[in-house]
mmCIF file with all atom_site columns, C-alpha atoms in Angstrom:
data_model
loop_
_atom_site.group_PDB
_atom_site.id
_atom_site.type_symbol
_atom_site.label_atom_id
_atom_site.label_alt_id
_atom_site.label_comp_id
_atom_site.label_asym_id
_atom_site.label_entity_id
_atom_site.label_seq_id
_atom_site.pdbx_PDB_ins_code
_atom_site.Cartn_x
_atom_site.Cartn_y
_atom_site.Cartn_z
_atom_site.occupancy
_atom_site.B_iso_or_equiv
_atom_site.pdbx_formal_charge
_atom_site.auth_seq_id
_atom_site.auth_comp_id
_atom_site.auth_asym_id
_atom_site.auth_atom_id
_atom_site.pdbx_PDB_model_num
ATOM 1   C CA . MET A 1 1   ? -95.888  -19.600 42.626 1.00 0.00 ? 239 MET A CA 1
ATOM 2   C CA . PRO A 1 2   ? -96.383  -16.061 41.279 1.00 0.00 ? 240 PRO A CA 1
ATOM 3   C CA . GLN A 1 3   ? -99.299  -14.263 42.852 1.00 0.00 ? 241 GLN A CA 1
ATOM 4   C CA . ASN A 1 4   ? -99.399  -10.632 41.837 1.00 0.00 ? 242 ASN A CA 1
ATOM 5   C CA . VAL A 1 5   ? -100.092 -9.518  38.306 1.00 0.00 ? 243 VAL A CA 1
ATOM 6   C CA . ILE A 1 6   ? -96.530  -8.341  37.675 1.00 0.00 ? 244 ILE A CA 1
ATOM 7   C CA . GLU A 1 7   ? -95.075  -11.734 38.627 1.00 0.00 ? 245 GLU A CA 1
ATOM 8   C CA . LEU A 1 8   ? -97.699  -13.517 36.507 1.00 0.00 ? 246 LEU A CA 1
ATOM 9   C CA . ILE A 1 9   ? -96.972  -11.366 33.450 1.00 0.00 ? 247 ILE A CA 1
ATOM 10  C CA . MET A 1 10  ? -93.228  -11.893 33.809 1.00 0.00 ? 248 MET A CA 1
ATOM 11  C CA . ALA A 1 11  ? -93.733  -15.658 34.200 1.00 0.00 ? 249 ALA A CA 1
ATOM 12  C CA . ASP A 1 12  ? -95.739  -15.636 30.951 1.00 0.00 ? 250 ASP A CA 1
ATOM 13  C CA . HIS A 1 13  ? -92.915  -13.750 29.228 1.00 0.00 ? 251 HIS A CA 1
ATOM 14  C CA . ARG A 1 14  ? -90.402  -16.417 30.269 1.00 0.00 ? 252 ARG A CA 1
ATOM 15  C CA . ASP A 1 15  ? -92.817  -19.151 29.125 1.00 0.00 ? 253 ASP A CA 1
ATOM 16  C CA . VAL A 1 16  ? -93.131  -17.594 25.647 1.00 0.00 ? 254 VAL A CA 1
ATOM 17  C CA . GLU A 1 17  ? -89.340  -17.248 25.419 1.00 0.00 ? 255 GLU A CA 1
ATOM 18  C CA . THR A 1 18  ? -89.063  -20.964 26.191 1.00 0.00 ? 256 THR A CA 1
ATOM 19  C CA . ILE A 1 19  ? -91.586  -21.808 23.467 1.00 0.00 ? 257 ILE A CA 1
ATOM 20  C CA . PHE A 1 20  ? -89.585  -19.691 20.995 1.00 0.00 ? 258 PHE A CA 1
ATOM 21  C CA . GLU A 1 21  ? -86.440  -21.666 21.857 1.00 0.00 ? 259 GLU A CA 1
ATOM 22  C CA . ARG A 1 22  ? -88.293  -24.959 21.446 1.00 0.00 ? 260 ARG A CA 1
ATOM 23  C CA . LEU A 1 23  ? -89.630  -23.810 18.052 1.00 0.00 ? 261 LEU A CA 1
ATOM 24  C CA . ARG A 1 24  ? -86.035  -23.210 16.968 1.00 0.00 ? 262 ARG A CA 1
ATOM 25  C CA . SER A 1 25  ? -84.592  -26.425 18.389 1.00 0.00 ? 263 SER A CA 1
ATOM 26  C CA . GLN A 1 26  ? -87.440  -28.912 17.818 1.00 0.00 ? 264 GLN A CA 1
ATOM 27  C CA . PRO A 1 27  ? -88.577  -28.574 14.203 1.00 0.00 ? 265 PRO A CA 1
ATOM 28  C CA . GLU A 1 28  ? -90.415  -31.887 14.441 1.00 0.00 ? 266 GLU A CA 1
ATOM 29  C CA . ASN A 1 29  ? -92.725  -30.385 17.103 1.00 0.00 ? 267 ASN A CA 1
ATOM 30  C CA . ARG A 1 30  ? -93.445  -27.089 15.357 1.00 0.00 ? 268 ARG A CA 1
ATOM 31  C CA . PRO A 1 31  ? -97.173  -27.589 14.642 1.00 0.00 ? 269 PRO A CA 1
ATOM 32  C CA . ALA A 1 32  ? -97.953  -28.377 18.285 1.00 0.00 ? 270 ALA A CA 1
ATOM 33  C CA . LEU A 1 33  ? -95.649  -25.636 19.542 1.00 0.00 ? 271 LEU A CA 1
ATOM 34  C CA . VAL A 1 34  ? -97.230  -23.027 17.245 1.00 0.00 ? 272 VAL A CA 1
ATOM 35  C CA . ALA A 1 35  ? -100.657 -24.015 18.549 1.00 0.00 ? 273 ALA A CA 1
ATOM 36  C CA . GLU A 1 36  ? -99.423  -23.729 22.150 1.00 0.00 ? 274 GLU A CA 1
ATOM 37  C CA . LEU A 1 37  ? -97.795  -20.363 21.432 1.00 0.00 ? 275 LEU A CA 1
ATOM 38  C CA . ALA A 1 38  ? -100.923 -19.022 19.730 1.00 0.00 ? 276 ALA A CA 1
ATOM 39  C CA . ALA A 1 39  ? -103.192 -20.040 22.578 1.00 0.00 ? 277 ALA A CA 1
ATOM 40  C CA . LYS A 1 40  ? -100.932 -18.689 25.312 1.00 0.00 ? 278 LYS A CA 1
ATOM 41  C CA . PHE A 1 41  ? -99.949  -15.473 23.532 1.00 0.00 ? 279 PHE A CA 1
ATOM 42  C CA . VAL A 1 42  ? -103.506 -14.521 22.585 1.00 0.00 ? 280 VAL A CA 1
ATOM 43  C CA . ALA A 1 43  ? -104.821 -15.313 26.079 1.00 0.00 ? 281 ALA A CA 1
ATOM 44  C CA . HIS A 1 44  ? -102.025 -13.259 27.666 1.00 0.00 ? 282 HIS A CA 1
ATOM 45  C CA . ALA A 1 45  ? -102.554 -10.282 25.350 1.00 0.00 ? 283 ALA A CA 1
ATOM 46  C CA . ARG A 1 46  ? -106.341 -10.243 25.795 1.00 0.00 ? 284 ARG A CA 1
ATOM 47  C CA . ALA A 1 47  ? -106.030 -10.540 29.576 1.00 0.00 ? 285 ALA A CA 1
ATOM 48  C CA . GLU A 1 48  ? -103.555 -7.657  29.705 1.00 0.00 ? 286 GLU A CA 1
ATOM 49  C CA . GLU A 1 49  ? -105.748 -5.511  27.464 1.00 0.00 ? 287 GLU A CA 1
ATOM 50  C CA . THR A 1 50  ? -108.919 -6.135  29.483 1.00 0.00 ? 288 THR A CA 1
ATOM 51  C CA . ARG A 1 51  ? -107.725 -6.597  33.062 1.00 0.00 ? 289 ARG A CA 1
ATOM 52  C CA . VAL A 1 52  ? -104.322 -4.934  33.406 1.00 0.00 ? 290 VAL A CA 1
ATOM 53  C CA . TYR A 1 53  ? -103.792 -2.000  31.078 1.00 0.00 ? 291 TYR A CA 1
ATOM 54  C CA . PRO A 1 54  ? -107.084 -0.240  31.955 1.00 0.00 ? 292 PRO A CA 1
ATOM 55  C CA . GLU A 1 55  ? -106.215 -0.416  35.665 1.00 0.00 ? 293 GLU A CA 1
ATOM 56  C CA . LEU A 1 56  ? -102.791 1.115   35.061 1.00 0.00 ? 294 LEU A CA 1
ATOM 57  C CA . ALA A 1 57  ? -104.256 3.900   32.907 1.00 0.00 ? 295 ALA A CA 1
ATOM 58  C CA . LYS A 1 58  ? -106.770 4.664   35.658 1.00 0.00 ? 296 LYS A CA 1
ATOM 59  C CA . ALA A 1 59  ? -104.185 4.598   38.457 1.00 0.00 ? 297 ALA A CA 1
ATOM 60  C CA . ASP A 1 60  ? -101.605 6.649   36.528 1.00 0.00 ? 298 ASP A CA 1
ATOM 61  C CA . PRO A 1 61  ? -103.090 8.664   33.635 1.00 0.00 ? 299 PRO A CA 1
ATOM 62  C CA . GLY A 1 62  ? -99.552  9.566   32.564 1.00 0.00 ? 300 GLY A CA 1
ATOM 63  C CA . GLU A 1 63  ? -99.140  5.942   31.438 1.00 0.00 ? 301 GLU A CA 1
ATOM 64  C CA . ARG A 1 64  ? -102.014 6.041   28.929 1.00 0.00 ? 302 ARG A CA 1
ATOM 65  C CA . GLY A 1 65  ? -99.583  6.510   26.038 1.00 0.00 ? 303 GLY A CA 1
ATOM 66  C CA . GLU A 1 66  ? -97.559  3.459   27.114 1.00 0.00 ? 304 GLU A CA 1
ATOM 67  C CA . VAL A 1 67  ? -100.778 1.465   27.458 1.00 0.00 ? 305 VAL A CA 1
ATOM 68  C CA . ARG A 1 68  ? -101.887 2.398   23.923 1.00 0.00 ? 306 ARG A CA 1
ATOM 69  C CA . HIS A 1 69  ? -98.403  1.576   22.635 1.00 0.00 ? 307 HIS A CA 1
ATOM 70  C CA . GLY A 1 70  ? -98.466  -1.825  24.375 1.00 0.00 ? 308 GLY A CA 1
ATOM 71  C CA . ILE A 1 71  ? -101.846 -2.664  22.844 1.00 0.00 ? 309 ILE A CA 1
ATOM 72  C CA . GLY A 1 72  ? -100.548 -1.661  19.415 1.00 0.00 ? 310 GLY A CA 1
ATOM 73  C CA . GLU A 1 73  ? -97.567  -3.964  19.874 1.00 0.00 ? 311 GLU A CA 1
ATOM 74  C CA . HIS A 1 74  ? -99.906  -6.818  20.829 1.00 0.00 ? 312 HIS A CA 1
ATOM 75  C CA . HIS A 1 75  ? -101.858 -6.314  17.619 1.00 0.00 ? 313 HIS A CA 1
ATOM 76  C CA . GLU A 1 76  ? -98.666  -6.200  15.545 1.00 0.00 ? 314 GLU A CA 1
ATOM 77  C CA . ALA A 1 77  ? -97.423  -9.409  17.183 1.00 0.00 ? 315 ALA A CA 1
ATOM 78  C CA . GLU A 1 78  ? -100.785 -11.092 16.575 1.00 0.00 ? 316 GLU A CA 1
ATOM 79  C CA . GLU A 1 79  ? -100.525 -10.313 12.861 1.00 0.00 ? 317 GLU A CA 1
ATOM 80  C CA . LEU A 1 80  ? -97.024  -11.832 12.854 1.00 0.00 ? 318 LEU A CA 1
ATOM 81  C CA . LEU A 1 81  ? -98.383  -14.821 14.784 1.00 0.00 ? 319 LEU A CA 1
ATOM 82  C CA . ALA A 1 82  ? -101.103 -15.280 12.151 1.00 0.00 ? 320 ALA A CA 1
ATOM 83  C CA . ALA A 1 83  ? -98.389  -15.322 9.462  1.00 0.00 ? 321 ALA A CA 1
ATOM 84  C CA . LEU A 1 84  ? -96.437  -17.929 11.459 1.00 0.00 ? 322 LEU A CA 1
ATOM 85  C CA . MET A 1 85  ? -99.560  -20.069 11.802 1.00 0.00 ? 323 MET A CA 1
ATOM 86  C CA . GLU A 1 86  ? -100.032 -19.973 8.021  1.00 0.00 ? 324 GLU A CA 1
ATOM 87  C CA . ALA A 1 87  ? -96.373  -20.785 7.218  1.00 0.00 ? 325 ALA A CA 1
ATOM 88  C CA . ASP A 1 88  ? -95.308  -24.313 6.338  1.00 0.00 ? 326 ASP A CA 1
ATOM 89  C CA . PRO A 1 89  ? -93.158  -25.466 9.300  1.00 0.00 ? 327 PRO A CA 1
ATOM 90  C CA . ASP A 1 90  ? -90.792  -27.279 6.912  1.00 0.00 ? 328 ASP A CA 1
ATOM 91  C CA . ARG A 1 91  ? -90.081  -24.277 4.674  1.00 0.00 ? 329 ARG A CA 1
ATOM 92  C CA . PRO A 1 92  ? -87.663  -21.366 5.115  1.00 0.00 ? 330 PRO A CA 1
ATOM 93  C CA . GLU A 1 93  ? -90.531  -18.854 5.333  1.00 0.00 ? 331 GLU A CA 1
ATOM 94  C CA . PHE A 1 94  ? -91.455  -20.435 8.675  1.00 0.00 ? 332 PHE A CA 1
ATOM 95  C CA . THR A 1 95  ? -88.080  -19.483 10.156 1.00 0.00 ? 333 THR A CA 1
ATOM 96  C CA . THR A 1 96  ? -88.408  -15.981 8.708  1.00 0.00 ? 334 THR A CA 1
ATOM 97  C CA . ALA A 1 97  ? -91.897  -15.593 10.180 1.00 0.00 ? 335 ALA A CA 1
ATOM 98  C CA . LEU A 1 98  ? -90.702  -16.976 13.525 1.00 0.00 ? 336 LEU A CA 1
ATOM 99  C CA . GLU A 1 99  ? -87.762  -14.579 13.727 1.00 0.00 ? 337 GLU A CA 1
ATOM 100 C CA . ARG A 1 100 ? -89.985  -11.594 12.886 1.00 0.00 ? 338 ARG A CA 1
ATOM 101 C CA . LEU A 1 101 ? -92.364  -12.615 15.671 1.00 0.00 ? 339 LEU A CA 1
ATOM 102 C CA . VAL A 1 102 ? -89.537  -13.238 18.147 1.00 0.00 ? 340 VAL A CA 1
ATOM 103 C CA . LYS A 1 103 ? -88.076  -9.797  17.415 1.00 0.00 ? 341 LYS A CA 1
ATOM 104 C CA . ALA A 1 104 ? -91.436  -8.041  17.881 1.00 0.00 ? 342 ALA A CA 1
ATOM 105 C CA . VAL A 1 105 ? -92.288  -9.920  21.079 1.00 0.00 ? 343 VAL A CA 1
ATOM 106 C CA . LYS A 1 106 ? -88.795  -9.411  22.524 1.00 0.00 ? 344 LYS A CA 1
ATOM 107 C CA . HIS A 1 107 ? -89.100  -5.659  21.889 1.00 0.00 ? 345 HIS A CA 1
ATOM 108 C CA . HIS A 1 108 ? -92.544  -5.582  23.536 1.00 0.00 ? 346 HIS A CA 1
ATOM 109 C CA . VAL A 1 109 ? -91.383  -7.595  26.555 1.00 0.00 ? 347 VAL A CA 1
ATOM 110 C CA . GLU A 1 110 ? -88.350  -5.338  27.064 1.00 0.00 ? 348 GLU A CA 1
ATOM 111 C CA . GLU A 1 111 ? -90.536  -2.215  26.972 1.00 0.00 ? 349 GLU A CA 1
ATOM 112 C CA . GLU A 1 112 ? -93.205  -3.727  29.185 1.00 0.00 ? 350 GLU A CA 1
ATOM 113 C CA . GLU A 1 113 ? -90.690  -4.926  31.766 1.00 0.00 ? 351 GLU A CA 1
ATOM 114 C CA . SER A 1 114 ? -88.771  -1.642  31.800 1.00 0.00 ? 352 SER A CA 1
ATOM 115 C CA . ASP A 1 115 ? -91.710  0.807   31.559 1.00 0.00 ? 353 ASP A CA 1
ATOM 116 C CA . ILE A 1 116 ? -95.206  -0.574  32.165 1.00 0.00 ? 354 ILE A CA 1
ATOM 117 C CA . LEU A 1 117 ? -94.559  -3.081  34.948 1.00 0.00 ? 355 LEU A CA 1
ATOM 118 C CA . PRO A 1 118 ? -92.428  -0.707  37.049 1.00 0.00 ? 356 PRO A CA 1
ATOM 119 C CA . ALA A 1 119 ? -95.121  1.974   36.637 1.00 0.00 ? 357 ALA A CA 1
ATOM 120 C CA . MET A 1 120 ? -97.702  -0.535  37.891 1.00 0.00 ? 358 MET A CA 1
ATOM 121 C CA . ALA A 1 121 ? -95.550  -1.426  40.885 1.00 0.00 ? 359 ALA A CA 1
ATOM 122 C CA . LYS A 1 122 ? -95.305  2.264   41.744 1.00 0.00 ? 360 LYS A CA 1
ATOM 123 C CA . ALA A 1 123 ? -98.936  3.242   41.089 1.00 0.00 ? 361 ALA A CA 1
ATOM 124 C CA . LEU A 1 124 ? -100.815 0.294   42.603 1.00 0.00 ? 362 LEU A CA 1
ATOM 125 C CA . SER A 1 125 ? -100.873 -1.194  46.104 1.00 0.00 ? 363 SER A CA 1
ATOM 126 C CA . ALA A 1 126 ? -99.763  -4.744  46.794 1.00 0.00 ? 364 ALA A CA 1
ATOM 127 C CA . ASP A 1 127 ? -103.379 -5.725  47.492 1.00 0.00 ? 365 ASP A CA 1
ATOM 128 C CA . ARG A 1 128 ? -104.514 -4.228  44.186 1.00 0.00 ? 366 ARG A CA 1
ATOM 129 C CA . LEU A 1 129 ? -101.707 -6.013  42.291 1.00 0.00 ? 367 LEU A CA 1
ATOM 130 C CA . ALA A 1 130 ? -102.768 -9.302  43.905 1.00 0.00 ? 368 ALA A CA 1
ATOM 131 C CA . ALA A 1 131 ? -106.425 -8.726  42.959 1.00 0.00 ? 369 ALA A CA 1
ATOM 132 C CA . MET A 1 132 ? -105.343 -7.868  39.420 1.00 0.00 ? 370 MET A CA 1
ATOM 133 C CA . GLY A 1 133 ? -103.339 -11.092 39.363 1.00 0.00 ? 371 GLY A CA 1
ATOM 134 C CA . ARG A 1 134 ? -106.488 -13.068 40.116 1.00 0.00 ? 372 ARG A CA 1
ATOM 135 C CA . ALA A 1 135 ? -108.462 -11.160 37.452 1.00 0.00 ? 373 ALA A CA 1
ATOM 136 C CA . PHE A 1 136 ? -105.630 -11.607 34.922 1.00 0.00 ? 374 PHE A CA 1
ATOM 137 C CA . SER A 1 137 ? -105.469 -15.360 35.598 1.00 0.00 ? 375 SER A CA 1
ATOM 138 C CA . GLN A 1 138 ? -109.238 -15.707 35.260 1.00 0.00 ? 376 GLN A CA 1
ATOM 139 C CA . ALA A 1 139 ? -109.291 -13.755 31.974 1.00 0.00 ? 377 ALA A CA 1
ATOM 140 C CA . LYS A 1 140 ? -106.454 -15.909 30.609 1.00 0.00 ? 378 LYS A CA 1
ATOM 141 C CA . ALA A 1 141 ? -108.279 -19.097 31.584 1.00 0.00 ? 379 ALA A CA 1
ATOM 142 C CA . GLU A 1 142 ? -111.417 -17.876 29.805 1.00 0.00 ? 380 GLU A CA 1
ATOM 143 C CA . GLU A 1 143 ? -109.405 -17.070 26.666 1.00 0.00 ? 381 GLU A CA 1
ATOM 144 C CA . LEU A 1 144 ? -107.571 -20.404 26.770 1.00 0.00 ? 382 LEU A CA 1
ATOM 145 C CA . ALA A 1 145 ? -110.939 -22.149 26.755 1.00 0.00 ? 383 ALA A CA 1
ATOM 146 C CA . LYS A 1 146 ? -111.608 -20.605 23.311 1.00 0.00 ? 384 LYS A CA 1
ATOM 147 C CA . PRO A 1 147 ? -109.805 -21.485 20.069 1.00 0.00 ? 385 PRO A CA 1
ATOM 148 C CA . PRO A 1 148 ? -106.944 -19.053 19.259 1.00 0.00 ? 386 PRO A CA 1
ATOM 149 C CA . ARG A 1 149 ? -107.925 -16.121 17.064 1.00 0.00 ? 387 ARG A CA 1
ATOM 150 C CA . PRO A 1 150 ? -104.998 -13.796 16.439 1.00 0.00 ? 388 PRO A CA 1
ATOM 151 C CA . LYS A 1 151 ? -106.176 -10.366 15.397 1.00 0.00 ? 389 LYS A CA 1
ATOM 152 C CA . GLY A 1 152 ? -105.057 -10.115 11.827 1.00 0.00 ? 390 GLY A CA 1
ATOM 153 C CA . ARG A 1 153 ? -106.656 -7.439  9.696  1.00 0.00 ? 391 ARG A CA 1
ATOM 154 C CA . THR A 1 154 ? -109.545 -8.758  7.656  1.00 0.00 ? 392 THR A CA 1
ATOM 155 C CA . LYS A 1 155 ? -109.693 -8.232  3.913  1.00 0.00 ? 393 LYS A CA 1
ATOM 156 C CA . GLU A 1 156 ? -112.620 -5.882  4.486  1.00 0.00 ? 394 GLU A CA 1
ATOM 157 C CA . GLU A 1 157 ? -110.536 -3.763  6.869  1.00 0.00 ? 395 GLU A CA 1
ATOM 158 C CA . LEU A 1 158 ? -107.675 -3.691  4.358  1.00 0.00 ? 396 LEU A CA 1
ATOM 159 C CA . VAL A 1 159 ? -110.023 -2.675  1.518  1.00 0.00 ? 397 VAL A CA 1
ATOM 160 C CA . GLU A 1 160 ? -111.343 0.167   3.669  1.00 0.00 ? 398 GLU A CA 1
ATOM 161 C CA . GLN A 1 161 ? -107.800 1.301   4.520  1.00 0.00 ? 399 GLN A CA 1
ATOM 162 C CA . ALA A 1 162 ? -106.817 1.202   0.842  1.00 0.00 ? 400 ALA A CA 1
ATOM 163 C CA . ARG A 1 163 ? -109.931 3.164   -0.114 1.00 0.00 ? 401 ARG A CA 1
ATOM 164 C CA . LYS A 1 164 ? -109.134 5.861   2.459  1.00 0.00 ? 402 LYS A CA 1
ATOM 165 C CA . LYS A 1 165 ? -105.540 6.077   1.223  1.00 0.00 ? 403 LYS A CA 1
ATOM 166 C CA . GLY A 1 166 ? -106.655 6.377   -2.395 1.00 0.00 ? 404 GLY A CA 1
ATOM 167 C CA . VAL A 1 167 ? -105.000 3.166   -3.583 1.00 0.00 ? 405 VAL A CA 1
ATOM 168 C CA . GLU A 1 168 ? -106.036 2.469   -7.168 1.00 0.00 ? 406 GLU A CA 1
ATOM 169 C CA . GLY A 1 169 ? -107.553 -0.926  -7.944 1.00 0.00 ? 407 GLY A CA 1
ATOM 170 C CA . TYR A 1 170 ? -107.988 -1.867  -4.283 1.00 0.00 ? 408 TYR A CA 1
ATOM 171 C CA . GLY A 1 171 ? -111.342 -3.555  -4.943 1.00 0.00 ? 409 GLY A CA 1
ATOM 172 C CA . SER A 1 172 ? -109.831 -6.286  -7.109 1.00 0.00 ? 410 SER A CA 1
ATOM 173 C CA . MET A 1 173 ? -106.730 -6.967  -4.956 1.00 0.00 ? 411 MET A CA 1
ATOM 174 C CA . THR A 1 174 ? -106.197 -10.095 -2.867 1.00 0.00 ? 412 THR A CA 1
ATOM 175 C CA . LYS A 1 175 ? -105.594 -9.800  0.863  1.00 0.00 ? 413 LYS A CA 1
ATOM 176 C CA . ASP A 1 176 ? -101.849 -10.389 0.325  1.00 0.00 ? 414 ASP A CA 1
ATOM 177 C CA . GLU A 1 177 ? -101.723 -7.677  -2.366 1.00 0.00 ? 415 GLU A CA 1
ATOM 178 C CA . LEU A 1 178 ? -103.528 -5.265  -0.046 1.00 0.00 ? 416 LEU A CA 1
ATOM 179 C CA . LEU A 1 179 ? -101.122 -6.069  2.790  1.00 0.00 ? 417 LEU A CA 1
ATOM 180 C CA . ALA A 1 180 ? -98.169  -5.464  0.453  1.00 0.00 ? 418 ALA A CA 1
ATOM 181 C CA . VAL A 1 181 ? -99.468  -2.135  -0.855 1.00 0.00 ? 419 VAL A CA 1
ATOM 182 C CA . LEU A 1 182 ? -100.399 -0.956  2.658  1.00 0.00 ? 420 LEU A CA 1
ATOM 183 C CA . GLY A 1 183 ? -97.065  -1.932  4.142  1.00 0.00 ? 421 GLY A CA 1
ATOM 184 C CA . GLY A 1 184 ? -97.690  -5.214  5.842  1.00 0.00 ? 422 GLY A CA 1
#
């Protein structure tokens, strides 16, 4: 059983990859699988952002850019996850939304496993990695006890972005129109 935070994170990555494969191969189970994916992904991301990334940034300030990048990728993936949750599992847009999410998560996992996790292994002691593993597991459990809430941008946030960018007519646009004009 994985004990340190690096092993736990990598085990979560493999778990999500398995869920992606099941979403592709078991269309009849898509609603339940999307719910499972949402809960696990959001819990993982929040736990990394609160219990893991800050520790790495403190231990190795040179990794702060990678940490910010990783958080940005979480937020992007959560927006894609929100789109997947809204898609009809029996329609082609579901497969499109799934593949966009898979691509984004695969990219994030590859970067995390080749950059962030090796930096953690180098910067932090085995005892610290084990303690972080316990904190990461606890934070995930707390998140899993809550309903999934992927961080999609709210309409209010999109209106504010459009206002700042000088988009004409932003006040009367729908959320989808704002997303389209702001680039997704």
